[in-house]
Short mmCIF file of C-alpha atoms in Angstrom, two decimals:
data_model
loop_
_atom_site.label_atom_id
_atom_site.label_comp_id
_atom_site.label_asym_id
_atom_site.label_seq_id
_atom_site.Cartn_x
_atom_site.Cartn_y
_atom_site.Cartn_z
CA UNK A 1 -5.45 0.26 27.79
CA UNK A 2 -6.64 -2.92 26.39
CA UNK A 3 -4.84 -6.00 27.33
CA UNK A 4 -3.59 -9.02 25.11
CA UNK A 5 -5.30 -11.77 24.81
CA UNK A 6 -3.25 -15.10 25.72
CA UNK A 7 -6.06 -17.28 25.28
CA UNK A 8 -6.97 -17.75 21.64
CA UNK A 9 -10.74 -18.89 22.88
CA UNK A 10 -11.28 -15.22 24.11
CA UNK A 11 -10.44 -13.32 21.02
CA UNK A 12 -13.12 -12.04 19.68
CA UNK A 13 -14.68 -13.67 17.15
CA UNK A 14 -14.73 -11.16 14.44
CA UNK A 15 -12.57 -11.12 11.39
CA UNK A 16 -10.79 -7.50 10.17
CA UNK A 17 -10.97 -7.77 5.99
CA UNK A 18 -8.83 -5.81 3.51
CA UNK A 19 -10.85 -3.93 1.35
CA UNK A 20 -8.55 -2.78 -1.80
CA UNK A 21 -10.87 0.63 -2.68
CA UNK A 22 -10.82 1.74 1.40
CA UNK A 23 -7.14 3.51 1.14
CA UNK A 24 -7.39 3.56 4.71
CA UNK A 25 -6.27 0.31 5.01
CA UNK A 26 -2.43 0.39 3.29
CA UNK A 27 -0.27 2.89 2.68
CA UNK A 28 0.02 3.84 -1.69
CA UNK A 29 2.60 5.39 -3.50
CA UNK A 30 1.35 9.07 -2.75
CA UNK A 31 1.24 8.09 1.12
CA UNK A 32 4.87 6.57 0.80
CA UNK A 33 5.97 9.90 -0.24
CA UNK A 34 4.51 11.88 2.28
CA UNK A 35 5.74 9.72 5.13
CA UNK A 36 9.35 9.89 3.64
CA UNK A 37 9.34 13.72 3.44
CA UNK A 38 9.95 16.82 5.46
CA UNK A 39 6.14 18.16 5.45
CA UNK A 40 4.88 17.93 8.83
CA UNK A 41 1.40 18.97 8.13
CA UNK A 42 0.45 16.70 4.95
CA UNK A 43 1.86 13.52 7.78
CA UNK A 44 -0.22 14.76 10.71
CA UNK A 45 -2.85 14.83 7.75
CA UNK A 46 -2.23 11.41 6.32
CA UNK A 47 -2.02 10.39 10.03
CA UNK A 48 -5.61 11.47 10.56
CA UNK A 49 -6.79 10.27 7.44
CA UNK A 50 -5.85 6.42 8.08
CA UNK A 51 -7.15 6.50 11.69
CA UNK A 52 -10.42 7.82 9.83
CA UNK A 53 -10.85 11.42 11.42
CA UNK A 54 -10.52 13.37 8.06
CA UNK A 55 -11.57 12.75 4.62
CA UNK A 56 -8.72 11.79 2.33
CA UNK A 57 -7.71 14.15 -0.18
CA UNK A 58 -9.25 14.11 -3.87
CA UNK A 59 -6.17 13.07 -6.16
CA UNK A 60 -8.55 12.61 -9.15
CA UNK A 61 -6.61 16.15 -10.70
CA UNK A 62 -3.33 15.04 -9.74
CA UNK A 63 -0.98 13.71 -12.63
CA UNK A 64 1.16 11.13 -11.19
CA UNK A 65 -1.89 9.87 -9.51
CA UNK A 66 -3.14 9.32 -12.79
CA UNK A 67 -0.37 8.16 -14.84
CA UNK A 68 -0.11 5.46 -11.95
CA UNK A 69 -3.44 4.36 -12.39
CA UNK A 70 -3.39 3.86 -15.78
CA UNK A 71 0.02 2.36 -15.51
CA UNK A 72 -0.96 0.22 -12.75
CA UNK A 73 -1.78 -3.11 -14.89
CA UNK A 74 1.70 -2.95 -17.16
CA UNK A 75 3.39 -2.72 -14.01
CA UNK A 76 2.06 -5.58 -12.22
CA UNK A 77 1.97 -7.51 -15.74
CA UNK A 78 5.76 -6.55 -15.74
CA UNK A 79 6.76 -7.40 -12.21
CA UNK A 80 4.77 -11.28 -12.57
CA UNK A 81 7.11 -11.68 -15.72
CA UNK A 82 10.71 -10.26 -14.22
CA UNK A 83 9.78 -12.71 -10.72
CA UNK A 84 8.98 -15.44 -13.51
CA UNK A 85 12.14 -14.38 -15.28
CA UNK A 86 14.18 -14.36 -11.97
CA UNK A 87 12.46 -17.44 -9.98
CA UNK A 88 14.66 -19.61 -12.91
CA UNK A 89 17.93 -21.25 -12.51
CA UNK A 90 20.63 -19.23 -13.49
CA UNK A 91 22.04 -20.60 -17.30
CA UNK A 92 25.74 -22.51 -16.64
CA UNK A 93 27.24 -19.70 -18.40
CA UNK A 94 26.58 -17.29 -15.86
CA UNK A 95 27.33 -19.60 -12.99
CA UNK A 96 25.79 -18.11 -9.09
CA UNK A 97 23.44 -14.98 -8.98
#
């Protein structure tokens, strides 16, 4: 077992980077799914597939994997404008959130 470092000069001096297209590294709307449901074998499967021991499954035929990729810049335009929307001072009228 590796131990932790306390000394900030003996970390290693390489940097981890997010890569968006490597669904390895965060867990999607399909994985979210799986981790809150009841099948054992498709989270043992997701399990293996983030720690990189099996190839992820091909979603490319899967409808709600598609609909969420085409959906995917509404939504994000959407969520920008309701945090814009929200971010504001309430109107008098309305008095405290």
């Amino acid at each position: 077992m590796a131990s932790v470092q306390a000394n900030a000069a003996d970390a290693p001096n390489h940097i981890l980077r997010f890569n968006p297209n490597d669904q390895r590294h965060f867990i999607g709307g399909s994985d979210a799914r799986i981790v809150m449901g009841d099948d054992q074998d498709a989270l043992v499967r997701l399990w293996r597939e983030k720690r990189g021991e099996a190839e992820p499954e091909n979603l490319l035929d899967n409808l709600i994997v598609q609909l969420g990729t085409v959906t995917e810049v509404l939504k994000i335009t959407c969520d920008r404008v309701l945090a814009n929307v929200f971010s504001r001072r309430a109107p008098p009228s309305l008095g405290a959130w």
